[in-house]
């Protein structure tokens, strides 16, 4: 392992993903655990990290680059936001070096949009954007997830972005609302059904009707004999449709969308983008965040690559 | 207590409200408890009811009229829905007489809208509409709550209605979402503040932006130093504004709205209706449901009044 250049971490609220990278930028080893912000707090961030590095045989001289919620106020060390318009190069420059430890560990900052009307923040997604190498003068990037982001990037600068809490709404409704009785266990349902498509088309056409239509999931269960799987697919279709419909109102469909795909959820977003009339290109989210972390590492420690 | 005509109950998901009514329609005694559907299940519905009647000295010959979720499939005895267009007189005719007990107990049905696009149900609100004595040929009724209803009534018939899950969304976000850290304890915050009004105006103008703007509560806390009380007021303003803005898109503001007021929440709806340009008349929700129950009792047992 003497060709290791750095260790790269995407350290989020609920997950830790770690890659050991060699001097050519390839993955030598990797780990994924549920030691997110909550999980890491018991042992402490430094000890959690060092335990993994020791287990992987990574020596004390290997530097570490981190992005995600580990850099938030509730995280390890706060890496204050870079404000929009945020040049991607500025994001790397504003990384924080963790003090009080011998290893060289740096945490990348998030991006803040300090607007009175639509204040917004991101942490982690900016690193995916760093990994998005492109020739396009302007890009519209859709990043699905618990807190989906739609980001406008031009001149290698994050100009404006919007968060849709689509994934969190799904979890709230499926887990805690009156609808949970209609929806049942959502871990295994097939999304890609007419119940999904109908709900999605309805919301793309009427994105203002979200609160009304959410109750119709329960009504469909009571009146139309919808199964729990139908209801889960309908709920998913309503929420993703509301996001895509809202984005269509904001951006129009003239721009090609870069969709940061994440497994089965990415397929649903593809379907919704098609229904709304967007053209799109799919790119892999995990590869992006790793590419962004490596790009930052190459700037900090050029002699190691 | 020999002039008692009947006992009237609004028996909902979380609350039981009971009134002992005399032959002139006045309240002789009343009780409110948290023996809703969940609370009553332990002892059983019949025993829960009889315990209250015994404690109040109500004899075995006094009949009982009930509305609300006690008539749902998860309740005491199911009172199947009357379908829209639902004449208010039909609602009384379709009451269910509870069998297997000696006392005369009747449960009023709910109303179902068996539409493919916007299936919807109500239970309890139809009894408030029964209590709404009016000369108007057409009425638009706004009934705020966990599941707010907007109902179009004409020719004494429920023609169409829409549920907005405004109250449930507030409880979900304040209690279970990432926003709970921004919002804090929501039992005591003052709603009627600029944070409420600004958010409300924003959503009335952009009802399609609900999912986006919900995240901005957290962003406002992180970036603009919003206090927990400001965040709670902003969350409330966003959700009520989305409901009023959605209703404005559906109905326009030409019709006077009958607002079924419920304390402090009613004041917030008044403010939002004003901001959206609606004219409105406020009426008391508890008096309405009691009037509806008594109207039904007078038809079932005319000799007791």
Coordinates of C-alpha atoms in Angstrom, one line a residue:
Chain A
X1 CA 0.0 0.0 0.0
X2 CA 3.0 2.4 -0.5
X3 CA 1.4 4.0 -3.5
X4 CA -1.6 5.4 -1.5
X5 CA -2.1 9.1 -2.3
X6 CA -5.0 9.9 0.1
X7 CA -8.1 8.7 1.8
X8 CA -11.4 10.3 0.6
X9 CA -14.6 10.4 2.7
X10 CA -18.2 11.4 2.0
X11 CA -19.3 11.7 5.6
X12 CA -23.0 12.5 5.7
X13 CA -25.9 12.6 8.2
X14 CA -26.6 8.9 8.1
X15 CA -23.7 7.2 6.2
X16 CA -19.9 7.2 6.0
X17 CA -18.3 6.2 2.7
X18 CA -14.5 5.9 2.6
X19 CA -12.2 5.2 -0.3
X20 CA -8.4 4.6 -0.2
X21 CA -7.0 6.2 -3.4
X22 CA -3.7 5.4 -5.1
X23 CA -1.4 7.8 -6.9
X24 CA -3.1 7.2 -10.2
X25 CA -6.5 8.1 -8.7
X26 CA -7.8 4.4 -8.5
X27 CA -9.6 2.8 -5.6
X28 CA -7.4 0.5 -3.5
X29 CA -9.9 -0.2 -0.8
X30 CA -13.3 1.1 0.3
X31 CA -15.8 1.0 3.3
X32 CA -19.4 2.0 3.8
X33 CA -20.9 2.1 7.3
X34 CA -23.8 3.8 9.1
X35 CA -21.5 5.9 11.2
X36 CA -23.0 9.1 10.0
X37 CA -23.2 12.2 12.2
X38 CA -25.2 10.4 14.9
X39 CA -23.4 7.1 14.6
X40 CA -19.9 8.7 14.9
X41 CA -20.7 10.9 17.9
X42 CA -20.4 8.1 20.4
X43 CA -16.8 7.3 19.6
X44 CA -15.9 10.7 18.3
X45 CA -15.0 11.7 14.7
X46 CA -11.2 11.4 15.0
X47 CA -11.4 7.9 16.6
X48 CA -14.0 6.7 14.2
X49 CA -11.8 7.7 11.3
X50 CA -8.5 6.3 12.8
X51 CA -10.1 3.0 13.5
X52 CA -11.0 2.5 9.9
X53 CA -7.6 3.7 8.7
X54 CA -5.8 1.3 11.1
X55 CA -8.0 -1.6 10.0
X56 CA -7.1 -0.8 6.4
X57 CA -3.4 -0.4 7.1
X58 CA -3.2 3.2 6.1
X59 CA -0.1 4.9 7.6
X60 CA -0.1 8.1 9.6
X61 CA 1.4 10.2 6.8
X62 CA -1.5 9.6 4.4
X63 CA -3.7 12.7 4.2
X64 CA -7.5 12.6 4.3
X65 CA -10.1 14.7 2.4
X66 CA -13.7 14.9 3.6
X67 CA -17.0 16.3 2.3
X68 CA -20.5 16.3 3.7
X69 CA -22.2 17.0 7.0
X70 CA -19.0 16.2 8.9
X71 CA -18.2 19.9 8.1
X72 CA -21.5 21.2 9.5
X73 CA -22.0 22.9 12.9
X74 CA -23.3 19.6 14.2
X75 CA -20.3 17.7 12.7
X76 CA -16.6 17.3 13.4
X77 CA -15.3 20.8 12.6
X78 CA -17.4 23.5 10.9
X79 CA -16.3 24.4 7.4
X80 CA -18.2 27.7 6.9
X81 CA -20.3 28.0 3.7
X82 CA -19.0 29.6 0.5
X83 CA -21.7 32.0 -0.8
X84 CA -23.3 31.9 -4.2
X85 CA -22.3 32.8 -6.8
X86 CA -19.7 30.2 -5.7
X87 CA -16.8 29.4 -8.1
X88 CA -16.0 25.7 -7.8
X89 CA -12.3 26.6 -7.3
X90 CA -13.3 28.7 -4.2
X91 CA -14.8 25.6 -2.6
X92 CA -11.5 23.9 -2.6
X93 CA -9.7 27.0 -1.3
X94 CA -12.0 27.3 1.6
X95 CA -11.4 23.7 3.0
X96 CA -10.7 23.6 6.7
X97 CA -7.7 21.8 8.1
X98 CA -8.6 19.9 11.2
X99 CA -6.4 21.1 14.1
X100 CA -5.2 19.1 17.2
X101 CA -4.4 15.9 15.3
X102 CA -1.1 14.9 13.7
X103 CA -2.7 13.6 10.4
X104 CA -3.4 16.1 7.6
X105 CA -7.3 16.1 7.4
X106 CA -9.2 18.6 5.4
X107 CA -12.9 19.2 5.2
X108 CA -14.6 20.9 2.2
X109 CA -17.2 23.6 2.9
X110 CA -20.8 23.6 1.7
X111 CA -22.5 26.4 -0.4
X112 CA -25.0 28.9 0.9
X113 CA -27.5 31.0 -1.0
X114 CA -28.1 34.0 1.3
X115 CA -31.3 35.1 -0.4
X116 CA -34.2 36.7 1.5
X117 CA -36.8 34.9 -0.7
X118 CA -35.2 31.5 -1.2
X119 CA -32.3 31.0 1.3
X120 CA -30.8 27.6 0.8
X121 CA -27.8 25.5 1.7
X122 CA -25.9 22.4 0.4
X123 CA -23.2 20.2 1.9
X124 CA -21.8 17.3 -0.1
X125 CA -23.5 18.1 -3.4
X126 CA -20.9 20.8 -4.1
X127 CA -18.2 18.1 -4.2
X128 CA -20.3 16.1 -6.7
X129 CA -20.3 19.3 -8.8
X130 CA -16.5 19.5 -8.5
X131 CA -16.4 16.0 -10.0
X132 CA -18.6 17.0 -12.9
X133 CA -16.0 17.7 -15.6
X134 CA -17.8 19.3 -18.5
X135 CA -17.3 21.5 -21.6
X136 CA -20.9 22.9 -21.3
X137 CA -21.1 26.7 -20.7
X138 CA -24.2 26.2 -18.6
X139 CA -25.5 23.1 -16.8
X140 CA -28.7 22.3 -15.0
X141 CA -28.0 19.5 -12.5
X142 CA -30.7 17.4 -10.8
X143 CA -29.5 15.6 -7.7
X144 CA -32.2 13.3 -6.3
X145 CA -32.2 12.3 -2.6
X146 CA -33.6 13.1 0.8
X147 CA -33.1 16.7 0.0
X148 CA -33.0 16.9 -3.8
X149 CA -31.1 19.7 -5.3
X150 CA -31.5 21.4 -8.7
X151 CA -28.4 23.4 -9.4
X152 CA -27.5 25.9 -12.1
X153 CA -23.8 25.9 -12.9
X154 CA -22.2 28.2 -15.4
X155 CA -18.6 29.4 -15.9
X156 CA -17.6 26.7 -13.4
X157 CA -19.6 28.6 -10.7
X158 CA -22.6 27.5 -8.7
X159 CA -25.0 30.3 -9.6
X160 CA -28.3 29.3 -8.0
X161 CA -29.9 26.2 -6.5
X162 CA -33.1 24.9 -5.1
X163 CA -33.8 22.2 -2.6
X164 CA -36.9 20.0 -2.8
X165 CA -37.4 17.8 0.3
X166 CA -38.9 15.0 -1.8
X167 CA -37.2 12.1 0.0
X168 CA -37.8 13.4 3.4
X169 CA -41.5 14.0 2.6
X170 CA -41.7 10.3 1.4
X171 CA -40.2 9.1 4.6
X172 CA -42.4 11.3 6.8
X173 CA -45.6 10.2 5.1
X174 CA -44.7 6.6 4.8
X175 CA -43.5 6.4 8.4
X176 CA -45.4 8.9 10.5
X177 CA -48.6 10.2 8.9
X178 CA -52.1 8.8 8.7
X179 CA -51.0 7.6 5.2
X180 CA -48.7 5.0 6.8
X181 CA -51.7 2.6 7.1
X182 CA -52.4 3.0 3.4
X183 CA -48.8 2.7 2.3
X184 CA -47.4 -0.1 4.5
X185 CA -43.8 -1.3 4.2
X186 CA -42.1 0.9 1.5
X187 CA -38.8 -1.0 1.4
X188 CA -39.9 -3.5 -1.2
X189 CA -42.7 -2.0 -3.4
X190 CA -42.2 -1.8 -7.2
X191 CA -42.2 1.9 -8.1
X192 CA -42.5 1.7 -11.8
X193 CA -46.3 1.1 -12.1
X194 CA -49.3 2.9 -13.5
X195 CA -50.1 4.2 -10.0
X196 CA -46.7 6.0 -10.1
X197 CA -47.0 7.3 -13.6
X198 CA -50.6 8.6 -13.2
X199 CA -49.7 10.5 -10.0
X200 CA -46.6 11.8 -11.5
X201 CA -48.4 13.2 -14.6
X202 CA -51.0 14.7 -12.4
X203 CA -48.5 16.6 -10.3
X204 CA -46.4 17.7 -13.3
X205 CA -49.6 19.3 -14.6
X206 CA -50.7 20.7 -11.2
X207 CA -47.6 21.2 -9.0
X208 CA -49.6 23.5 -6.7
X209 CA -51.9 20.6 -5.7
X210 CA -49.4 18.7 -3.5
X211 CA -51.1 19.1 -0.2
X212 CA -54.5 18.1 -1.6
X213 CA -53.3 15.2 -3.6
X214 CA -51.4 13.7 -0.6
X215 CA -54.7 13.0 1.1
X216 CA -56.0 11.4 -2.0
X217 CA -53.6 8.5 -1.4
X218 CA -55.7 7.6 1.7
X219 CA -58.9 8.2 -0.2
X220 CA -57.7 6.0 -3.1
X221 CA -57.1 3.2 -0.5
X222 CA -60.6 3.7 1.0
X223 CA -62.6 4.2 -2.2
X224 CA -60.7 2.6 -5.1
X225 CA -59.3 -0.4 -3.4
X226 CA -55.7 0.6 -4.0
X227 CA -53.2 -1.9 -2.5
X228 CA -50.4 -0.8 -0.2
X229 CA -48.0 -1.1 -3.1
X230 CA -50.2 1.0 -5.3
X231 CA -50.4 3.6 -2.6
X232 CA -46.7 3.7 -2.1
X233 CA -46.1 4.1 -5.8
X234 CA -48.8 6.8 -5.9
X235 CA -47.1 8.7 -3.0
X236 CA -43.8 8.4 -4.7
X237 CA -45.3 9.6 -8.0
X238 CA -46.9 12.6 -6.4
X239 CA -43.7 13.7 -4.6
X240 CA -41.3 13.2 -7.6
X241 CA -44.0 14.7 -9.9
X242 CA -44.2 17.8 -7.7
X243 CA -40.5 18.2 -7.8
X244 CA -40.2 17.8 -11.6
X245 CA -43.3 20.0 -12.2
X246 CA -41.9 22.7 -9.9
X247 CA -38.5 22.5 -11.7
X248 CA -40.2 22.7 -15.1
X249 CA -42.0 25.9 -14.0
X250 CA -38.7 27.4 -12.8
X251 CA -36.4 26.4 -15.6
X252 CA -38.5 25.4 -18.6
X253 CA -37.4 22.3 -20.5
X254 CA -35.0 23.9 -23.0
X255 CA -31.9 22.9 -21.1
X256 CA -30.6 19.3 -21.0
X257 CA -30.6 18.1 -17.4
X258 CA -27.6 16.3 -15.9
X259 CA -29.3 13.7 -13.7
X260 CA -27.1 12.4 -10.9
X261 CA -28.4 8.9 -10.8
X262 CA -28.8 6.8 -7.7
X263 CA -30.1 3.3 -8.4
X264 CA -33.8 2.6 -8.6
X265 CA -34.6 6.2 -7.5
X266 CA -32.7 7.4 -10.6
X267 CA -35.0 5.3 -12.8
X268 CA -38.0 7.0 -11.4
X269 CA -36.5 10.4 -12.0
X270 CA -35.7 9.4 -15.5
X271 CA -39.4 8.5 -16.1
X272 CA -40.6 11.7 -14.5
X273 CA -38.2 13.8 -16.6
X274 CA -39.4 12.1 -19.8
X275 CA -43.0 12.7 -18.8
X276 CA -42.3 16.4 -18.3
X277 CA -40.5 16.7 -21.6
X278 CA -37.0 17.2 -20.3
X279 CA -33.9 15.8 -22.2
X280 CA -31.3 14.5 -19.8
X281 CA -28.0 12.7 -19.4
X282 CA -27.4 10.3 -16.5
X283 CA -24.2 10.3 -14.5
X284 CA -23.3 8.2 -11.4
X285 CA -23.4 10.0 -8.1
X286 CA -20.8 7.9 -6.2
X287 CA -18.3 8.3 -9.0
X288 CA -18.9 12.1 -9.0
X289 CA -18.3 12.6 -5.3
X290 CA -15.1 10.5 -5.4
X291 CA -13.9 12.5 -8.5
X292 CA -14.6 15.8 -6.7
X293 CA -12.7 14.6 -3.5
X294 CA -9.8 13.5 -5.7
X295 CA -9.7 16.8 -7.6
X296 CA -9.5 18.6 -4.3
X297 CA -6.7 16.2 -3.0
X298 CA -4.7 16.8 -6.1
X299 CA -4.7 20.5 -5.4
X300 CA -3.7 20.1 -1.7
X301 CA -1.1 17.3 -2.2
X302 CA 0.1 17.5 -5.8
X303 CA 3.3 15.6 -5.1
X304 CA 1.3 12.5 -4.0
X305 CA -0.3 12.0 -7.5
Chain B
X1 CA -82.7 15.9 34.3
X2 CA -86.2 14.6 33.3
X3 CA -86.3 17.0 30.3
X4 CA -83.3 15.5 28.6
X5 CA -84.0 14.9 24.9
X6 CA -80.8 13.2 23.7
X7 CA -77.0 13.0 24.1
X8 CA -74.9 14.2 21.2
X9 CA -71.3 13.1 20.5
X10 CA -68.6 14.2 18.2
X11 CA -66.4 11.1 18.4
X12 CA -63.2 11.7 16.5
X13 CA -59.7 10.1 16.1
X14 CA -58.2 11.8 19.1
X15 CA -61.1 13.4 21.0
X16 CA -64.5 12.6 22.4
X17 CA -66.9 15.6 22.9
X18 CA -70.3 14.9 24.5
X19 CA -73.2 17.1 25.2
X20 CA -76.4 16.3 27.1
X21 CA -79.2 18.2 25.4
X22 CA -82.6 19.2 26.8
X23 CA -85.9 19.4 24.9
X24 CA -85.4 23.0 24.0
X25 CA -82.0 22.1 22.4
X26 CA -79.9 23.7 25.2
X27 CA -76.8 22.1 26.7
X28 CA -77.5 20.6 30.2
X29 CA -74.1 19.1 30.7
X30 CA -70.9 18.4 28.6
X31 CA -67.7 16.4 28.6
X32 CA -64.5 16.4 26.6
X33 CA -61.9 13.7 26.9
X34 CA -59.1 12.2 24.9
X35 CA -61.0 8.9 24.4
X36 CA -60.8 9.1 20.7
X37 CA -60.6 6.0 18.5
X38 CA -57.4 4.8 20.1
X39 CA -58.4 5.8 23.6
X40 CA -61.8 4.2 23.5
X41 CA -60.5 0.9 22.1
X42 CA -59.2 -0.5 25.4
X43 CA -62.5 -0.3 27.2
X44 CA -64.7 -0.6 24.1
X45 CA -67.0 2.0 22.6
X46 CA -70.2 0.9 24.3
X47 CA -68.6 0.8 27.8
X48 CA -66.8 4.1 27.3
X49 CA -70.1 5.7 26.3
X50 CA -72.2 4.1 29.1
X51 CA -69.6 5.1 31.8
X52 CA -69.9 8.8 30.8
X53 CA -73.8 8.6 30.7
X54 CA -73.9 6.9 34.1
X55 CA -71.6 9.5 35.6
X56 CA -73.9 12.2 34.2
X57 CA -77.1 10.5 35.4
X58 CA -78.4 10.0 32.0
X59 CA -81.2 7.2 32.0
X60 CA -81.3 4.2 29.7
X61 CA -84.2 5.6 27.6
X62 CA -82.3 8.6 26.4
X63 CA -81.1 8.2 22.8
X64 CA -77.6 9.0 21.5
X65 CA -76.6 10.6 18.2
X66 CA -72.9 10.4 17.1
X67 CA -70.8 11.7 14.3
X68 CA -67.1 11.4 13.4
X69 CA -64.6 8.6 13.1
X70 CA -66.6 6.4 15.5
X71 CA -68.5 5.6 12.3
X72 CA -65.4 4.6 10.3
X73 CA -64.2 1.1 9.5
X74 CA -61.7 1.4 12.4
X75 CA -64.5 2.8 14.7
X76 CA -67.5 1.4 16.6
X77 CA -69.8 0.5 13.8
X78 CA -69.2 1.5 10.2
X79 CA -71.7 4.0 8.8
X80 CA -71.0 3.7 5.0
X81 CA -70.3 6.9 3.1
X82 CA -73.0 8.9 1.3
X83 CA -71.6 9.7 -2.2
X84 CA -71.3 13.2 -3.7
X85 CA -73.5 15.0 -4.8
X86 CA -74.7 14.3 -1.2
X87 CA -78.0 16.1 -0.2
X88 CA -77.7 17.0 3.5
X89 CA -81.0 15.3 4.2
X90 CA -79.6 12.0 2.8
X91 CA -76.8 12.1 5.4
X92 CA -79.4 11.9 8.2
X93 CA -81.4 9.2 6.4
X94 CA -78.3 7.0 6.1
X95 CA -77.4 7.0 9.9
X96 CA -76.7 3.5 11.2
X97 CA -78.5 2.2 14.3
X98 CA -76.1 0.4 16.6
X99 CA -77.3 -3.2 17.2
X100 CA -76.8 -5.5 20.1
X101 CA -77.4 -2.8 22.8
X102 CA -80.7 -1.7 24.4
X103 CA -80.1 2.0 24.1
X104 CA -81.1 3.8 20.8
X105 CA -77.7 4.9 19.5
X106 CA -77.3 6.2 15.9
X107 CA -74.1 7.1 14.0
X108 CA -74.1 9.5 11.1
X109 CA -72.2 8.6 7.9
X110 CA -69.4 10.5 6.2
X111 CA -69.4 11.7 2.6
X112 CA -67.3 10.2 -0.2
X113 CA -66.2 11.7 -3.5
X114 CA -65.6 8.7 -5.8
X115 CA -63.7 10.6 -8.4
X116 CA -60.7 9.1 -10.3
X117 CA -58.8 12.3 -10.2
X118 CA -59.5 13.6 -6.7
X119 CA -61.0 10.9 -4.6
X120 CA -61.8 12.3 -1.2
X121 CA -63.6 11.5 2.1
X122 CA -64.9 13.4 5.1
X123 CA -66.3 12.2 8.5
X124 CA -67.6 14.7 11.0
X125 CA -67.4 17.8 8.8
X126 CA -70.7 16.7 7.1
X127 CA -72.4 17.2 10.5
X128 CA -71.0 20.7 10.8
X129 CA -72.5 21.4 7.3
X130 CA -75.8 20.1 8.6
X131 CA -75.6 22.7 11.3
X132 CA -74.9 25.5 8.9
X133 CA -78.4 27.0 8.4
X134 CA -78.3 29.4 5.5
X135 CA -80.3 31.2 2.9
X136 CA -77.4 31.3 0.4
X137 CA -77.9 29.4 -2.9
X138 CA -74.2 28.5 -2.9
X139 CA -71.6 28.4 -0.2
X140 CA -67.9 27.8 -0.1
X141 CA -67.0 26.5 3.3
X142 CA -63.4 26.4 4.7
X143 CA -62.9 24.1 7.6
X144 CA -59.4 24.3 9.0
X145 CA -57.8 21.5 11.0
X146 CA -55.5 18.4 10.8
X147 CA -57.2 17.7 7.4
X148 CA -58.7 21.0 6.3
X149 CA -61.7 20.7 4.0
X150 CA -62.9 23.2 1.4
X151 CA -66.5 22.3 0.6
X152 CA -68.9 23.6 -2.1
X153 CA -72.5 23.4 -0.9
X154 CA -75.4 24.4 -3.1
X155 CA -79.1 23.5 -3.0
X156 CA -78.4 22.0 0.4
X157 CA -76.2 19.4 -1.2
X158 CA -72.5 18.7 -0.8
X159 CA -71.4 19.0 -4.4
X160 CA -67.6 18.8 -4.2
X161 CA -64.8 19.0 -1.7
X162 CA -61.0 19.1 -1.3
X163 CA -58.8 18.1 1.6
X164 CA -55.6 19.9 2.4
X165 CA -53.5 18.1 5.0
X166 CA -52.2 21.3 6.4
X167 CA -52.4 20.5 10.1
X168 CA -50.9 17.0 9.6
X169 CA -48.0 18.5 7.6
X170 CA -47.3 21.0 10.4
X171 CA -47.3 18.2 13.0
X172 CA -45.1 16.0 10.8
X173 CA -42.5 18.7 10.1
X174 CA -42.5 20.1 13.6
X175 CA -42.3 16.7 15.2
X176 CA -40.4 14.3 12.9
X177 CA -38.5 16.1 10.2
X178 CA -35.0 17.6 10.1
X179 CA -36.9 21.0 10.6
X180 CA -37.8 20.0 14.2
X181 CA -34.4 21.3 15.3
X182 CA -35.2 24.7 13.7
X183 CA -38.7 24.9 15.0
X184 CA -38.5 23.6 18.6
X185 CA -41.5 23.5 20.8
X186 CA -44.6 24.6 18.8
X187 CA -47.1 24.6 21.6
X188 CA -46.5 28.1 22.7
X189 CA -45.1 30.2 19.7
X190 CA -46.9 33.4 18.6
X191 CA -48.1 32.8 15.1
X192 CA -49.1 36.2 14.1
X193 CA -45.8 37.7 13.2
X194 CA -44.0 39.0 10.1
X195 CA -42.4 35.6 9.6
X196 CA -45.9 34.1 9.3
X197 CA -47.2 36.9 7.0
X198 CA -44.2 36.9 4.7
X199 CA -44.2 33.1 4.2
X200 CA -48.0 33.1 3.7
X201 CA -47.8 35.8 1.0
X202 CA -45.0 34.0 -0.7
X203 CA -47.1 30.7 -0.9
X204 CA -50.3 32.4 -2.0
X205 CA -48.3 33.8 -4.9
X206 CA -46.4 30.5 -5.6
X207 CA -48.5 27.6 -4.3
X208 CA -46.4 25.2 -6.4
X209 CA -43.3 25.9 -4.4
X210 CA -44.3 24.2 -1.2
X211 CA -41.6 21.4 -1.2
X212 CA -38.9 23.9 -2.0
X213 CA -39.9 26.5 0.5
X214 CA -40.2 24.0 3.4
X215 CA -36.4 23.5 3.2
X216 CA -36.0 27.3 3.4
X217 CA -37.2 27.1 7.0
X218 CA -34.0 25.3 7.9
X219 CA -32.0 27.6 5.6
X220 CA -33.5 30.7 7.3
X221 CA -32.5 29.3 10.7
X222 CA -28.9 28.6 9.5
X223 CA -28.4 31.8 7.4
X224 CA -30.7 34.5 8.7
X225 CA -30.6 33.8 12.4
X226 CA -34.3 33.0 12.6
X227 CA -35.3 32.0 16.1
X228 CA -37.3 28.8 16.7
X229 CA -40.4 30.9 17.1
X230 CA -39.8 32.7 13.8
X231 CA -39.2 29.3 12.2
X232 CA -42.5 27.9 13.6
X233 CA -44.4 30.9 12.4
X234 CA -42.7 30.6 9.0
X235 CA -43.6 26.9 8.7
X236 CA -47.2 27.7 9.7
X237 CA -47.4 30.6 7.2
X238 CA -46.0 28.4 4.4
X239 CA -48.5 25.6 5.0
X240 CA -51.6 27.8 5.5
X241 CA -50.5 30.0 2.6
X242 CA -50.2 26.9 0.3
X243 CA -53.7 25.9 1.3
X244 CA -55.2 29.3 0.7
X245 CA -53.2 29.8 -2.5
X246 CA -54.4 26.4 -3.8
X247 CA -58.0 27.2 -2.9
X248 CA -57.7 30.6 -4.7
X249 CA -56.5 28.9 -7.9
X250 CA -59.4 26.4 -7.6
X251 CA -62.2 28.7 -6.7
X252 CA -61.2 32.3 -7.4
X253 CA -62.1 34.9 -4.8
X254 CA -65.5 35.9 -6.1
X255 CA -67.4 33.8 -3.5
X256 CA -67.7 34.8 0.2
X257 CA -66.0 32.1 2.3
X258 CA -67.7 30.6 5.4
X259 CA -64.8 30.1 7.7
X260 CA -65.4 27.5 10.4
X261 CA -63.3 29.1 13.1
X262 CA -61.3 27.2 15.7
X263 CA -59.5 29.6 18.2
X264 CA -56.1 30.8 17.3
X265 CA -55.9 28.7 14.2
X266 CA -59.0 30.5 12.9
X267 CA -57.3 33.9 13.3
X268 CA -54.4 32.7 11.1
X269 CA -56.8 31.6 8.5
X270 CA -58.6 35.0 8.6
X271 CA -55.3 36.7 8.1
X272 CA -54.4 34.4 5.1
X273 CA -57.9 34.8 3.6
X274 CA -57.5 38.6 3.8
X275 CA -54.0 38.4 2.2
X276 CA -55.4 36.3 -0.7
X277 CA -58.3 38.8 -1.3
X278 CA -61.1 36.5 -0.1
X279 CA -64.2 38.0 1.8
X280 CA -65.3 35.7 4.6
X281 CA -67.7 35.2 7.4
X282 CA -66.6 33.4 10.6
X283 CA -68.7 30.8 12.3
X284 CA -68.0 28.6 15.4
X285 CA -67.1 25.0 14.7
X286 CA -68.2 23.5 18.0
X287 CA -71.6 25.2 17.8
X288 CA -72.0 23.9 14.2
X289 CA -71.4 20.3 15.0
X290 CA -73.7 20.4 18.0
X291 CA -76.4 22.1 15.8
X292 CA -76.0 19.4 13.2
X293 CA -76.3 16.6 15.7
X294 CA -79.4 18.2 17.2
X295 CA -80.9 18.6 13.8
X296 CA -80.5 14.9 13.1
X297 CA -81.9 14.0 16.6
X298 CA -85.0 16.1 16.0
X299 CA -85.7 14.1 12.9
X300 CA -85.1 10.7 14.6
X301 CA -86.9 11.5 17.8
X302 CA -89.3 14.4 17.1
X303 CA -91.5 13.7 20.2
X304 CA -88.6 14.4 22.5
X305 CA -88.2 18.0 21.4

